[in-house]
Coordinates of C-alpha atoms and ligand atoms in Angstrom, one line a residue:
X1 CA 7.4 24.9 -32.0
X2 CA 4.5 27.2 -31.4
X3 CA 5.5 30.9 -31.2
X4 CA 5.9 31.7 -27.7
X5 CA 7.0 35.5 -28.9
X6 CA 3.2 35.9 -29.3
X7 CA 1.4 33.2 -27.9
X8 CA -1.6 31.9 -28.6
X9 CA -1.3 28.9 -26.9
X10 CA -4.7 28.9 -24.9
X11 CA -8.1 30.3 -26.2
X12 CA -7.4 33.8 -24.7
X13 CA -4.8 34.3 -27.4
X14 CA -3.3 37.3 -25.4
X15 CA -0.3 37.6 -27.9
X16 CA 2.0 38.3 -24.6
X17 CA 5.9 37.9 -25.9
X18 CA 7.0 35.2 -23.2
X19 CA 9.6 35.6 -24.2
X20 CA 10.5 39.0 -22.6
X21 CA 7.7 38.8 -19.7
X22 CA 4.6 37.2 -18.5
X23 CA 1.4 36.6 -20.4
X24 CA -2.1 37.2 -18.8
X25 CA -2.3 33.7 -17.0
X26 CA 1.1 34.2 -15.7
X27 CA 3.1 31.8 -17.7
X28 CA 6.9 32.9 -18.8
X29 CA 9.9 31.6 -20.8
X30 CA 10.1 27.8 -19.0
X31 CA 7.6 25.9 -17.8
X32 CA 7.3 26.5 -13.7
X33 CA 6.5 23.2 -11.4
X34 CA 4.8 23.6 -8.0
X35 CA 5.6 19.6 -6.9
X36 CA 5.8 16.4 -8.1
X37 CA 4.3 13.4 -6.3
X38 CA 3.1 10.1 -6.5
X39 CA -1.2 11.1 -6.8
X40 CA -3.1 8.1 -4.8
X41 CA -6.8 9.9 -5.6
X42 CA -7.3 10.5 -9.5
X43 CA -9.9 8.3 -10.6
X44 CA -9.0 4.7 -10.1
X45 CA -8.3 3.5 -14.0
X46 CA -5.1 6.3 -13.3
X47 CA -4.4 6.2 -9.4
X48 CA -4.7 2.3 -9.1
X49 CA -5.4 1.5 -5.7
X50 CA -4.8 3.9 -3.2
X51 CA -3.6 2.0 -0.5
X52 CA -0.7 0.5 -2.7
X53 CA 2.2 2.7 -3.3
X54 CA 1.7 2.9 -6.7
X55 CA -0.1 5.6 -8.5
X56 CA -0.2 8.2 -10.8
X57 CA 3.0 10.3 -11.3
X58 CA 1.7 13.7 -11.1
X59 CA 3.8 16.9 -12.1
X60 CA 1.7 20.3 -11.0
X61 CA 2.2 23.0 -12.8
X62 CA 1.8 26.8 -12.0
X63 CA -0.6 29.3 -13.7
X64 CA -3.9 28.4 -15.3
X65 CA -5.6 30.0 -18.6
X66 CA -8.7 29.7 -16.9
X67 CA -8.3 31.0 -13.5
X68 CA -12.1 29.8 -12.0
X69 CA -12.9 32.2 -9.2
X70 CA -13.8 29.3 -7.0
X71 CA -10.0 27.1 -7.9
X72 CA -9.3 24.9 -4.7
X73 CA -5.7 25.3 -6.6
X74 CA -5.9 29.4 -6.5
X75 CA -2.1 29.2 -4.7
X76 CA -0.7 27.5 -7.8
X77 CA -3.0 28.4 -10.3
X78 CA -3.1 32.5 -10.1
X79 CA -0.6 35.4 -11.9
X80 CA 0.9 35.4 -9.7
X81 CA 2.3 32.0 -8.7
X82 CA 5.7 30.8 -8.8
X83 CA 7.1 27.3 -9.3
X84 CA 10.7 26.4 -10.1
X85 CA 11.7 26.9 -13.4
X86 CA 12.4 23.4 -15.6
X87 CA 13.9 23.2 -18.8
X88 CA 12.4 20.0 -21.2
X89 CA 15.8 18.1 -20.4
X90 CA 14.9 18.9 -16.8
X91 CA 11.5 17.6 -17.1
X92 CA 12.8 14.9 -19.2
X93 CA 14.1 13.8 -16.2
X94 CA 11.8 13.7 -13.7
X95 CA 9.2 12.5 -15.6
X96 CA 12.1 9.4 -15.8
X97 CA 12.2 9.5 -12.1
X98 CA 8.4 8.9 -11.3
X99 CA 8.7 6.2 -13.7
X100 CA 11.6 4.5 -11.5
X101 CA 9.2 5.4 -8.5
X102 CA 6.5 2.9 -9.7
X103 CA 4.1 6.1 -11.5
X104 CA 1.6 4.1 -13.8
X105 CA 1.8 7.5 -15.8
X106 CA 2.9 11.1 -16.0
X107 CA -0.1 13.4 -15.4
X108 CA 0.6 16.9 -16.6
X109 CA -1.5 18.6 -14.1
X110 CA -2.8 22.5 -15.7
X111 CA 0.1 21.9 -18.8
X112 CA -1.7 23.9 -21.2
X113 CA 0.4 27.2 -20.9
X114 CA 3.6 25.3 -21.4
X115 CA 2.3 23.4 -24.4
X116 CA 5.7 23.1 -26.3
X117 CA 8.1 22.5 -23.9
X118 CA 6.0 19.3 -22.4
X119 CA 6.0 18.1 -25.6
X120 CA 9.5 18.4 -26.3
X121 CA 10.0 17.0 -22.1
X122 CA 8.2 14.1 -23.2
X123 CA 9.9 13.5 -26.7
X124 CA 13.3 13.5 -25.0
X125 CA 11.8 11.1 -22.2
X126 CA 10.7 8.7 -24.3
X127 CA 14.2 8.5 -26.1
X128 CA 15.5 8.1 -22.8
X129 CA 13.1 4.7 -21.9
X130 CA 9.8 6.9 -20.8
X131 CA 7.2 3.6 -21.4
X132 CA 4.1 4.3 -19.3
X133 CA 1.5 6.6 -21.0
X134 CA 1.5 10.4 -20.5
X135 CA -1.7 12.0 -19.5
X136 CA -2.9 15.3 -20.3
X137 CA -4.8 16.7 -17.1
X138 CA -6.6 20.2 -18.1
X139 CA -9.5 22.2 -17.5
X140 CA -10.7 22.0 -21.0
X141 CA -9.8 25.4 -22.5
X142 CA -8.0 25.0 -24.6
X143 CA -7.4 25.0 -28.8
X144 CA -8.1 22.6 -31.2
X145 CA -4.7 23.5 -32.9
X146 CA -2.5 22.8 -29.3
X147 CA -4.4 19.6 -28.8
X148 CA -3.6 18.7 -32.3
X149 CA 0.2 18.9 -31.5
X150 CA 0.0 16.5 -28.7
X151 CA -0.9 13.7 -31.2
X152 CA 2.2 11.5 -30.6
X153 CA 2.7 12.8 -27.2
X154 CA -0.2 12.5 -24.8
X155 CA -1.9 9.4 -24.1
X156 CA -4.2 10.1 -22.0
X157 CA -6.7 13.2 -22.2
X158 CA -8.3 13.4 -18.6
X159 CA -10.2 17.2 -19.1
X160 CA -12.3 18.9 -17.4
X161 CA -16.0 20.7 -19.6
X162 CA -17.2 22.7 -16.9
X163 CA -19.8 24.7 -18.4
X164 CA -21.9 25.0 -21.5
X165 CA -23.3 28.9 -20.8
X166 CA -21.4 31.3 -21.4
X167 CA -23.1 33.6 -19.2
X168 CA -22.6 31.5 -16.7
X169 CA -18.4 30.3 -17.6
X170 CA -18.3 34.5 -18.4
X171 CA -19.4 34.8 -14.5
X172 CA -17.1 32.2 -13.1
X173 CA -13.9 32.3 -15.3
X174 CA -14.4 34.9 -17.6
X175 CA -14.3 33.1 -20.7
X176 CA -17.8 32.9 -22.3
X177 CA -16.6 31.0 -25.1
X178 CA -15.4 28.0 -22.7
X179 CA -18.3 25.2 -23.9
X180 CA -16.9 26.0 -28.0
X181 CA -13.4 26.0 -26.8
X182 CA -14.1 22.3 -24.7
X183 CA -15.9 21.2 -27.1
X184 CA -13.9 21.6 -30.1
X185 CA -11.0 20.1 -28.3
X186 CA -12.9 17.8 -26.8
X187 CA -13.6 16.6 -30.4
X188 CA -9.9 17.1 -31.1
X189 CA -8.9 14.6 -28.1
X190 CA -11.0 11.7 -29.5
X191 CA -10.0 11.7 -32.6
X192 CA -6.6 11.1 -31.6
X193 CA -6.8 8.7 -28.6
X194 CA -10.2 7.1 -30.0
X195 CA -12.0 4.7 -27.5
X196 CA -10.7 4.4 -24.7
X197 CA -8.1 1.1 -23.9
X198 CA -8.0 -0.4 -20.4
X199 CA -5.3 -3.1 -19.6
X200 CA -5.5 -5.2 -15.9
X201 CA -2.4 -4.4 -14.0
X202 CA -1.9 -5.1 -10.5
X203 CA -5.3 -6.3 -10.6
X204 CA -7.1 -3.3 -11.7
X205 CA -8.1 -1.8 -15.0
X206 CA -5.5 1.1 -15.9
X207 CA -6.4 3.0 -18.8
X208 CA -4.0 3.2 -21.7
X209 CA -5.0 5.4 -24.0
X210 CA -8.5 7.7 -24.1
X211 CA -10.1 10.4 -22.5
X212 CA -11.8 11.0 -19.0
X213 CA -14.5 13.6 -19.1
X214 CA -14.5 15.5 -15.5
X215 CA -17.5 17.5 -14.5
X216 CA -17.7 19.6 -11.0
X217 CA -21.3 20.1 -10.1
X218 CA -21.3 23.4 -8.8
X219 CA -24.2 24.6 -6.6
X220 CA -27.7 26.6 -8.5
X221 CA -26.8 25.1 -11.9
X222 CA -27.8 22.0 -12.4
X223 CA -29.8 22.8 -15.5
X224 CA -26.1 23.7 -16.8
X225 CA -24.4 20.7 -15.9
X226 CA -27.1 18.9 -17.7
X227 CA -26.6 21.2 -21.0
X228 CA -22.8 20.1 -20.5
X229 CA -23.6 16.2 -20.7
X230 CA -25.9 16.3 -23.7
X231 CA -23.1 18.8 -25.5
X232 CA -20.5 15.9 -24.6
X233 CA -23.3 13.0 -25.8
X234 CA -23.9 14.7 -29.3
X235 CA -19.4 15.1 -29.4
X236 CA -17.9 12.1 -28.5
X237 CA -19.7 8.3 -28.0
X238 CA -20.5 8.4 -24.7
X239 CA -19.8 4.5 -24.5
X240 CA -16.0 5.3 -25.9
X241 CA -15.1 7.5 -23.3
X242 CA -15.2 7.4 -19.5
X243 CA -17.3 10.3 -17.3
X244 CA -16.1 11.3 -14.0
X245 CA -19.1 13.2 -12.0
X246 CA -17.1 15.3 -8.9
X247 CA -19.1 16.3 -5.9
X248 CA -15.9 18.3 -4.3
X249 CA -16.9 21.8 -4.8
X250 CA -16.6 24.0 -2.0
X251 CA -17.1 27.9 -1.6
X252 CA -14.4 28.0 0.8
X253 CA -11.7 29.2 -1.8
X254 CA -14.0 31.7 -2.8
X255 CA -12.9 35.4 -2.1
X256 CA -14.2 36.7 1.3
X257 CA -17.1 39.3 1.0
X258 CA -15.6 42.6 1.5
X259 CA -16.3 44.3 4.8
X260 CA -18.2 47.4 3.6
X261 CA -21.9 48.9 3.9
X262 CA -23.9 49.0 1.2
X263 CA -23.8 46.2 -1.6
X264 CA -20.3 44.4 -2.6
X265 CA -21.0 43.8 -6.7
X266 CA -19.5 40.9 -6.0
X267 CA -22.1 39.4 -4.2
X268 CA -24.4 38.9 -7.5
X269 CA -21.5 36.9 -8.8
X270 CA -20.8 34.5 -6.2
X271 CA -24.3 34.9 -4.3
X272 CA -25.9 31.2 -6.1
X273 CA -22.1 29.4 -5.6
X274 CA -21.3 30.4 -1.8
X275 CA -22.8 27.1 -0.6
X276 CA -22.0 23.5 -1.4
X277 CA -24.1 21.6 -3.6
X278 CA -27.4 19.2 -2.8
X279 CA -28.2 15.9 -2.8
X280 CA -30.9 16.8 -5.4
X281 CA -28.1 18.4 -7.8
X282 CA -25.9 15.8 -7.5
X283 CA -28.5 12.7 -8.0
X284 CA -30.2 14.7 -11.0
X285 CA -26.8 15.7 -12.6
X286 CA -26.0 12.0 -12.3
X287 CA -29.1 10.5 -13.4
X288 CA -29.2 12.5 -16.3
X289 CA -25.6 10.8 -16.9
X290 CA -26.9 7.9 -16.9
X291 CA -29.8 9.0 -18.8
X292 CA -27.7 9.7 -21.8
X293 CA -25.8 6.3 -21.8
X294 CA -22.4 7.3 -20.0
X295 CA -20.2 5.0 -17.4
X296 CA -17.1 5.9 -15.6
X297 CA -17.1 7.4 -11.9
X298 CA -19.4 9.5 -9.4
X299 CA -17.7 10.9 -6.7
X300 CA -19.1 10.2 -3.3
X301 CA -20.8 13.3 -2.1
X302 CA -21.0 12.3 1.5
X303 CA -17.5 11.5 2.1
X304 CA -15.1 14.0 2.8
X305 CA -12.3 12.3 1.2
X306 CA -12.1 11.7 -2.6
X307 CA -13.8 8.2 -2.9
X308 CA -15.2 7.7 -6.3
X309 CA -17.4 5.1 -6.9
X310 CA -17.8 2.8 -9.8
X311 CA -20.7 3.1 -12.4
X312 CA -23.8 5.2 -12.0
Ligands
SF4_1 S1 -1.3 30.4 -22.5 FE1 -1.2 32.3 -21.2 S2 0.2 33.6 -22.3 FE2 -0.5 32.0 -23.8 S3 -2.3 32.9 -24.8 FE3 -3.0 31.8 -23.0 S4 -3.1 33.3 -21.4 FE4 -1.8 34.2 -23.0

């Protein structure tokens, strides 16, 4: 098991000793769950339809290595979140649970801070009759060397690669090594899962084993998210794994300007993000998608609920 007395779990490597306290994303000695539910809106190959009652067995986790400063999950994801404590037999067990519920799968949402103890959770669930595949839901920072001990475990990688500048991820979640970090476990995820497998079940394809790619198109960078497609193109084949374009982003989790005269340094930070994004951005970002030989999903931009749309 991966030292947790000085853990380098995620690409910060902070060294914290969780075992005695907190490390810097806020993670401790168990793993902490915010809720469990039955998730009707991931992207359809996990969800199924979401007017059955059926979907994907989602278990939320608290704390984030990444901490974005515009997370529409901030209440789960920051320091200092709690969730209740689970030990792996604990998880074991509820993971058993949303499989008695109907779940196609178990999405770990944000799991990468509790690396070991998921895959222990998982180990003893499939001893236990755990059948449907486990998905790995994560922001894409992470280390070649934790997604290498998932091989066994996780079926499904469904990551987010946000950003390939690192002036820009240094701006919005202080990591400007994120694109090297996604990418090298990007690279890491393929190799084990390979191309991706789909299977008909209740009439729709459900993916078995693969990976997703998620991209949020935030607002002034669409030059970026362009960077980010041809940096997945020249990783992975884009025909073996399925793109998810998201048009959710919102400024409205983003902190409020302070009240104060003269000028707030935070302004210049989150100045080009405090608006949602265009039609233009979107359509470029998604033609360029297509561009580069991709299929999978594009989120509709003008619906206020998440509706995904096949195909580009
Ligand atoms: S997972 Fe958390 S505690 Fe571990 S290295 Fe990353 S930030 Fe530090």
């Amino acid at each position: 098991m991966t030292s947790i007395s000085n853990c380098r779990i995620c690409p910060r490597k902070c060294g914290a000793d969780r075992t005695a306290g907190r490390g810097r994303c806020g993670a401790g000695a168990l793993p902490e769950v915010s809720h469990v539910m039955i998730h009707h809106w991931e992207e359809p190959c996990i969800s199924g339809d979401p007017k059955s009652e059926r979907g994907s067995g989602a278990v939320f986790f608290t704390h984030c290595p990444l901490g974005c400063v515009f997370c529409q999950n901030g209440k789960i994801s920051r320091p200092g979140s709690r969730g209740e404590e689970k030990t792996p037999e604990e998880l074991s067990a509820v993971f058993l649970e949303l499989q008695d519920k109907g779940a196609y799968n178990i999405n770990l949402v944000s799991p990468t801070q509790y690396t070991p103890w998921l895959t222990e959770a998982v180990g003893l669930a499939r001893q236990n009759g755990l059948t449907i595949p486990v998905v790995w839901n994560t922001g894409g920072y992470e280390t070649p060397e934790t997604i290498a001990s998932l091989s066994g475990t996780v079926d499904i990688f469904l990551t987010d690669f946000k950003y390939c500048s690192p002036y820009i991820s240094g701006k919005y979640s202080s990591a400007p090594e994120y694109m090297s970090a996604a990418r090298d476990s990007l690279k890491e995820m393929y190799r084990i899962t390979g191309p991706y497998v789909m299977e008909k079940t209740d009439g729709i394809s459900m993916m078995k084993s693969g990976v997703i790619i998620r991209h949020l198109v935030i607002p002034s960078h669409r030059r970026d998210s362009e960077a980010v497609l041809d940096v997945i193109k020249d990783t992975v084949p884009p025909e073996s794994v399925v793109l998810s374009l998201m048009a959710q982003y919102t400024p409205d989790f983003l902190p409020a300007p302070k009240r104060r005269t003269g000028p707030d340094p935070r302004d210049d930070i989150y100045r080009k993000i405090r608006r949602r994004i265009t039609t233009f951005e979107y359509e470029s970002v998604r033609e360029k998608a297509a561009e580069c030989g991709f299929s999978g999903y594009a989120q509709d931009r003008s619906s206020a609920t998440k509706n995904f749309t096949p195909d580009f």
